Coordinates of C-alpha atoms in Angstrom, one line a residue:
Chain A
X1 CA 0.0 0.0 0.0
X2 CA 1.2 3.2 -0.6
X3 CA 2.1 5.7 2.5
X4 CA -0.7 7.8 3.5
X5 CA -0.2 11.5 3.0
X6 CA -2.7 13.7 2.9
X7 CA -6.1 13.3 5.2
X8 CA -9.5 15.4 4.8
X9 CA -7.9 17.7 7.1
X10 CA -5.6 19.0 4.7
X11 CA -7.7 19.8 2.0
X12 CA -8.5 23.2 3.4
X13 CA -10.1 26.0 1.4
X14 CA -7.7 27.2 -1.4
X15 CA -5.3 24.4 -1.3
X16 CA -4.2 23.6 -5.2
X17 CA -2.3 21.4 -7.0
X18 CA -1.3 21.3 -10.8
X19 CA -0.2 18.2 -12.3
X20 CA 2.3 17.9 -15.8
X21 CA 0.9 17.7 -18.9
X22 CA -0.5 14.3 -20.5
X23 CA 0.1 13.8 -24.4
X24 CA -3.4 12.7 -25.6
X25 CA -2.6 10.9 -29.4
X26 CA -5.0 10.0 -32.5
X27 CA -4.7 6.8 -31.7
X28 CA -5.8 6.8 -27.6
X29 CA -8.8 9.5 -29.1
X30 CA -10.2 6.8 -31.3
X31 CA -9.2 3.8 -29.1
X32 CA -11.6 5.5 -26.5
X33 CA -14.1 6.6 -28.7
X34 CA -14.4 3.1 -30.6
X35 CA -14.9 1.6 -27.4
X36 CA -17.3 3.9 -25.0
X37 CA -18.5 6.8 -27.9
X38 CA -18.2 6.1 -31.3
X39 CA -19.8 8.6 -32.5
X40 CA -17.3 9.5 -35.6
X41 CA -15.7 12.7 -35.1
X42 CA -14.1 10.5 -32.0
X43 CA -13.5 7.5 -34.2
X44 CA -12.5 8.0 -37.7
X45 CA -10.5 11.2 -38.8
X46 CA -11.5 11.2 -42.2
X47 CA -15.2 11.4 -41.1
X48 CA -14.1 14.2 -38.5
X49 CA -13.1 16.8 -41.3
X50 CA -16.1 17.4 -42.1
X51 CA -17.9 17.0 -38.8
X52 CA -18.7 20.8 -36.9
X53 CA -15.7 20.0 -35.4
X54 CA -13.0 19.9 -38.4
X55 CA -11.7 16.6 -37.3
X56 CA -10.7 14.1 -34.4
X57 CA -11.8 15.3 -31.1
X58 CA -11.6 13.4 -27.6
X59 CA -14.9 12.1 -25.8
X60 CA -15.6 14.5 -23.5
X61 CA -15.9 11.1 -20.8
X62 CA -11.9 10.8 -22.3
X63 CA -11.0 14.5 -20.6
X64 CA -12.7 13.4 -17.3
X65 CA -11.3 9.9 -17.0
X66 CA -7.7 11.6 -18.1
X67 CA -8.1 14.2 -15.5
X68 CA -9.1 11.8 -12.7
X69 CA -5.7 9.8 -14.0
X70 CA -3.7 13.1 -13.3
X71 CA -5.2 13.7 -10.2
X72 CA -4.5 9.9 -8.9
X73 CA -1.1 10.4 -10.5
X74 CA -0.6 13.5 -8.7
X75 CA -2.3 13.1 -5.2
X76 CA -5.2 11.0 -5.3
X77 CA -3.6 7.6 -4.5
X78 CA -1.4 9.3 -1.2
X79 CA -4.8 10.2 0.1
X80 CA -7.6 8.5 2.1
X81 CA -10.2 8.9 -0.6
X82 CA -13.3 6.7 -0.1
X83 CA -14.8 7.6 -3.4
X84 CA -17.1 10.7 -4.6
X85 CA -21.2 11.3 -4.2
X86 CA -21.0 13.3 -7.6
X87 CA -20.1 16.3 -9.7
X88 CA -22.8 19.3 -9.3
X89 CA -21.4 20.8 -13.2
X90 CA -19.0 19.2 -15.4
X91 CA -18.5 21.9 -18.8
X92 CA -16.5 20.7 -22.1
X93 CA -15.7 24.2 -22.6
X94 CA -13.1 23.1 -25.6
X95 CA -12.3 20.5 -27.9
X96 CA -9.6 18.1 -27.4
X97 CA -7.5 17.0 -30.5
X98 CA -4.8 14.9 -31.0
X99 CA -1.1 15.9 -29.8
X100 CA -3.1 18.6 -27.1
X101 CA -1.2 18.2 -24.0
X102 CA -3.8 18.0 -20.5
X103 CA -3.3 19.3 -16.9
X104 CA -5.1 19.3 -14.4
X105 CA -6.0 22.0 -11.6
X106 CA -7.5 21.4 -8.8
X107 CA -8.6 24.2 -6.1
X108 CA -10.1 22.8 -2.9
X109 CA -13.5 25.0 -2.6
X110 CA -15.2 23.5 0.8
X111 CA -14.1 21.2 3.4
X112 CA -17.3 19.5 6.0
X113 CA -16.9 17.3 8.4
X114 CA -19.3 14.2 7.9
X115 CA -22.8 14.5 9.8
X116 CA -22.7 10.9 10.6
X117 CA -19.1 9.8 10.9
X118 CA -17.2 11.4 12.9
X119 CA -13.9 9.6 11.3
X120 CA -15.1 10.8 7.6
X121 CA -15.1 14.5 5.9
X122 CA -16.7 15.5 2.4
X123 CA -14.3 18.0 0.4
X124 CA -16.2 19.7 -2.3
X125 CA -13.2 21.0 -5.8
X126 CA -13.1 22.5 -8.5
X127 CA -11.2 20.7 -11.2
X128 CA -10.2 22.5 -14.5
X129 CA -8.0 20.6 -16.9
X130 CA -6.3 22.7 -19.5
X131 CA -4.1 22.2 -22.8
X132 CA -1.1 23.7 -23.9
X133 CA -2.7 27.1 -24.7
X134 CA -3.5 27.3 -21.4
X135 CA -7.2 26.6 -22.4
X136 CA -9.7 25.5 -20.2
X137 CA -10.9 22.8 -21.9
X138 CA -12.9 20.9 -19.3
X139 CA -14.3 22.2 -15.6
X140 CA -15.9 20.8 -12.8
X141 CA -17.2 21.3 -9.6
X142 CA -17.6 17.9 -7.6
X143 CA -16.9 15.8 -3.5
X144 CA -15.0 13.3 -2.5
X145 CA -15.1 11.8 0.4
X146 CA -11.8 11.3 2.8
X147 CA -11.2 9.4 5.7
X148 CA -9.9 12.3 9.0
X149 CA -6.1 11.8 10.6
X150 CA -8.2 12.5 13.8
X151 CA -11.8 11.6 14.5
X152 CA -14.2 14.4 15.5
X153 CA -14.6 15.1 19.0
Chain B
X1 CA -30.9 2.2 -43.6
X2 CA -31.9 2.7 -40.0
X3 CA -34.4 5.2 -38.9
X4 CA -33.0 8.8 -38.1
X5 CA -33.8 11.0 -35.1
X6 CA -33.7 15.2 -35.2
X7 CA -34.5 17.3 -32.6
X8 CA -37.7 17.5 -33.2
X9 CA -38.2 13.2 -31.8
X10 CA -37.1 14.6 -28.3
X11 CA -40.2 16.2 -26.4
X12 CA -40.3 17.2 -22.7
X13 CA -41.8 13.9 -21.2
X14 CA -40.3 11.7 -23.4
X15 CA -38.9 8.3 -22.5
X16 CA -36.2 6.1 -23.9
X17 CA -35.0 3.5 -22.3
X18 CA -31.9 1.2 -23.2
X19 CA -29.8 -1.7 -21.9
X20 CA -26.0 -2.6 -21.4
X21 CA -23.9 -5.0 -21.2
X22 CA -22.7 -7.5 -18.1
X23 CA -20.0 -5.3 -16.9
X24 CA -17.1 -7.9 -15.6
X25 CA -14.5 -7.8 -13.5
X26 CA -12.0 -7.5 -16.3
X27 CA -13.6 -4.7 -18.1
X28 CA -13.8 -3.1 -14.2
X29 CA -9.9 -3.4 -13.3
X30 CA -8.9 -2.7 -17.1
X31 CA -10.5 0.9 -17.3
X32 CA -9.7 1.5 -13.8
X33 CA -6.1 0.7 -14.7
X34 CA -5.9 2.9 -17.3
X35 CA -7.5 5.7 -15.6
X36 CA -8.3 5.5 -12.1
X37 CA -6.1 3.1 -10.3
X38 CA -7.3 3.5 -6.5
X39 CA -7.3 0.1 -4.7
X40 CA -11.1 -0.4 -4.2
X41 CA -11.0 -0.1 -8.5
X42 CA -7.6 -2.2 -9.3
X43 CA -6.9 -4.9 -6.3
X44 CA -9.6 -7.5 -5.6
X45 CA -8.2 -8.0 -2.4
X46 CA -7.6 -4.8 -0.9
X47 CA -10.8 -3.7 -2.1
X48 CA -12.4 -6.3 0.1
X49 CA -10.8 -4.4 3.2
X50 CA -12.7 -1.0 1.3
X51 CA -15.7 0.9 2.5
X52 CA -17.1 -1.0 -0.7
X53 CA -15.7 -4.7 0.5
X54 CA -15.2 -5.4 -2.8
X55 CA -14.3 -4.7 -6.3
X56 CA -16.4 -1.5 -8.0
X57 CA -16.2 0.4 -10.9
X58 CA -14.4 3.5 -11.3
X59 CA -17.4 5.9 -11.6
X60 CA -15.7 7.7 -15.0
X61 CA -16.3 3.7 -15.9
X62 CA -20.2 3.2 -15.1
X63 CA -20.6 6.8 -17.2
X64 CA -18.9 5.8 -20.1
X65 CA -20.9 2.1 -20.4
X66 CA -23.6 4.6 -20.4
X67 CA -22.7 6.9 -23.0
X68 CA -22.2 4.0 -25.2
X69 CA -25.8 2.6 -24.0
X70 CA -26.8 5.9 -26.0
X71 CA -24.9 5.9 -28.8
X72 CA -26.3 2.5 -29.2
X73 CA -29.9 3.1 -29.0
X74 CA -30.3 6.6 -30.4
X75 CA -27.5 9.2 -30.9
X76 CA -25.6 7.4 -33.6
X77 CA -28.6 7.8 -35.7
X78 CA -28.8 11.1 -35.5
X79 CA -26.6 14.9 -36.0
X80 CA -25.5 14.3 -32.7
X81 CA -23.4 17.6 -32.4
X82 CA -21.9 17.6 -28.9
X83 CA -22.3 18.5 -25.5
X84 CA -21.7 21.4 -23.4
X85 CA -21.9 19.7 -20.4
X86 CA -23.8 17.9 -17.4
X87 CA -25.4 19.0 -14.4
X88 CA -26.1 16.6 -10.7
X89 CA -24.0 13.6 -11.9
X90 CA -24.8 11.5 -8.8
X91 CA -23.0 7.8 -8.2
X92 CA -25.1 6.4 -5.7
X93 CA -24.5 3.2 -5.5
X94 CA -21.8 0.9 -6.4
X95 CA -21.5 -1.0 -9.7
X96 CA -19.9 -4.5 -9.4
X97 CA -18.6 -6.8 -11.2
X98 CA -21.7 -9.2 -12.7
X99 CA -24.0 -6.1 -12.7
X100 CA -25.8 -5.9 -15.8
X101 CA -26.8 -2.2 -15.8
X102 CA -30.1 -0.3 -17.4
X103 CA -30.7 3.3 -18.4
X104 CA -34.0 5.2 -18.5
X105 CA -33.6 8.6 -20.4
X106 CA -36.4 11.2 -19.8
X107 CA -36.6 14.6 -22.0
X108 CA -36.6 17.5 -19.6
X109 CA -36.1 20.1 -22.0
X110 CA -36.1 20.9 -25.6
X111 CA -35.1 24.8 -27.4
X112 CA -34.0 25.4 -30.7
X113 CA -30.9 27.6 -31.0
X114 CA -31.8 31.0 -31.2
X115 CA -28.1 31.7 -33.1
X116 CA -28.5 28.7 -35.2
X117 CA -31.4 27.5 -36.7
X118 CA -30.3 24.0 -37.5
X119 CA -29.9 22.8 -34.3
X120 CA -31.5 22.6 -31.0
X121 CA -30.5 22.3 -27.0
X122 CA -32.1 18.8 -25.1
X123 CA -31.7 18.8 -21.6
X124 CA -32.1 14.8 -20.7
X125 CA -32.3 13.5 -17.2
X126 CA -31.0 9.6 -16.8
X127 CA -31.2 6.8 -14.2
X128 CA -29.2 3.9 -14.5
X129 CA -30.3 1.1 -12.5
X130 CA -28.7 -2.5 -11.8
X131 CA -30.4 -5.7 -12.4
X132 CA -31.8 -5.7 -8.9
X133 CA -33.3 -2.3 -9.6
X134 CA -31.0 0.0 -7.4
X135 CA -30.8 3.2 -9.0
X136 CA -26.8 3.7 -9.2
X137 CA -26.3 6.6 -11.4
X138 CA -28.2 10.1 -12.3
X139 CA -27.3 12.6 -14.5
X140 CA -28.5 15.5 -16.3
X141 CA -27.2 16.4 -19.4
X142 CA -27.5 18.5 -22.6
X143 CA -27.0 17.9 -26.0
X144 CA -27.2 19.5 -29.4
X145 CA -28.9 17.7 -32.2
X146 CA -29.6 18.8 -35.6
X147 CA -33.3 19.8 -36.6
X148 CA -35.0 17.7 -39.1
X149 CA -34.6 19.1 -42.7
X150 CA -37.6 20.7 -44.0
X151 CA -39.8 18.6 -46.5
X152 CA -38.6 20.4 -50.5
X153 CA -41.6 20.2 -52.8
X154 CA -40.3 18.2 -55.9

């Protein structure tokens, strides 16, 4: 197992973290798309020229799970996440094309101590991930649950 | 040729509902490998020492299965042109391996661009439920989809 290093308690308001940049390629777009939305401007370049989009562009489900990668990559994995309740807004602000290069930024918004566990906390984030450009292509807002370093009094 | 949908086949109060596959164990710690490697997603047996006490899905996972449950049934067929985004995602209960998972889609909302003509907005709200019937997904999304062409006289 990997040594424990952050707890809900550390998560306070304003904490960030920015990961390094990801290399998204042609060939992860359309492996993604073929397999979970193959809808063809994420499957088949050709057929993405003349889609709205002018060619190959990422699922927008691609961003998200690449940005949870970065964030397990990052931090995630040296926490004592227990898993998430949801996202209250997820926007695909951007598209992503082939050879764009993803980070992640998170920005701790809210940190509450669990009504009914007094060894559990909800932390409430804003993620933005963002391409070379400095775009934001993707943002959320969204909780994850941590286990505490020290149980509520 | 199969049947095309526009904007025009999504009306507030409308229902679709669609199925998925068995999602296996495999499938589970394959995705979760790739993208989300926390223990309760990647290691059967630490995951049995989890809040979950076993294996479950990486939530990006259970949301993907169901975008593909779409493109299957409807959005393949028609101008699907992209989404903006999704509002109240909630993961509400775990999705396991064996869990053959179902989607009901309900039309919430449906406007025709005011900048472009050809298109219109469809806010959609979606439950996905397991084969016991626990709801363990909502979402509500929007999508754009092209308007039906109008009828030329010959």
């Amino acid at each position: 197992m990997t040594t424990i290093k952050y707890y809900w308690e550390d998560f306070t308001p304003g904490w960030v973290y920015e990961s390094p940049p990801r290399l998204l390629t042609a060939q992860q777009i359309m492996a993604f798309g073929r397999e979970y939305d193959p809808q063809s401007y994420h499957t088949d370049e050709e057929a993405a020229k003349s889609s709205p989009f002018g060619g190959l562009i990422a699922s927008g489900w691609q961003t998200c799970s690449v940005a949870m990668r970065l964030m397990c990559d990052g931090y995630l994995l040296q926490t004592t996440c227990i898993g998430s309740p949801g996202l209250e807004e997820l926007r695909w602000l951007k598209p992503v094309r082939p050879g764009d290069a993803l980070r992640l930024h998170t920005t701790v918004l809210e940190q509450t101590p669990s009504q009914k566990d007094p060894a559990r906390g909800t932390v409430k984030f804003r993620w933005d991930v963002l391409n070379q450009k400095d775009q934001v292509v993707c943002s959320m807002t969204g909780r994850q649950h941590y286990r505490r370093r020290t149980p509520a009094q | 040729m199969p049947r095309k949908y526009y904007f025009e086949d999504f009306a507030p109060g409308d229902v679709w509902e669609m199925e998925g596959p068995v999602v296996t164990k495999e499938e589970i710690v394959d995705f979760a490998t790739r993208f989300d490697p926390q223990y309760f997603h990647v290691d059967e047996a630490a995951a049995k020492n989890s809040p979950y006490g076993g294996l479950i899905a990486s939530g990006w996972h259970t949301v993907s299965l169901c975008m593909r449950m779409m493109c299957d049934r409807y959005l393949l067929n028609c101008v699907s042109l992209g989404s903006p985004g999704v509002e109240h995602l909630r993961w509400l209960h775990p999705v396991r391996p064996g869990d053959r998972l179902r989607m009901k889609m309900t039309v919430i909302e449906a406007k025709i661009s005011r900048t472009k003509p050809d298109r219109g907005s469809v806010l959609h709200h979606w439950e996905v439920v397991n084969q016991e019937g626990q709801l363990v997904m909502i979402m509500d999304g929007h999508g754009i989809l092209g308007r039906r062409p109008p009828v030329r006289d010959p």
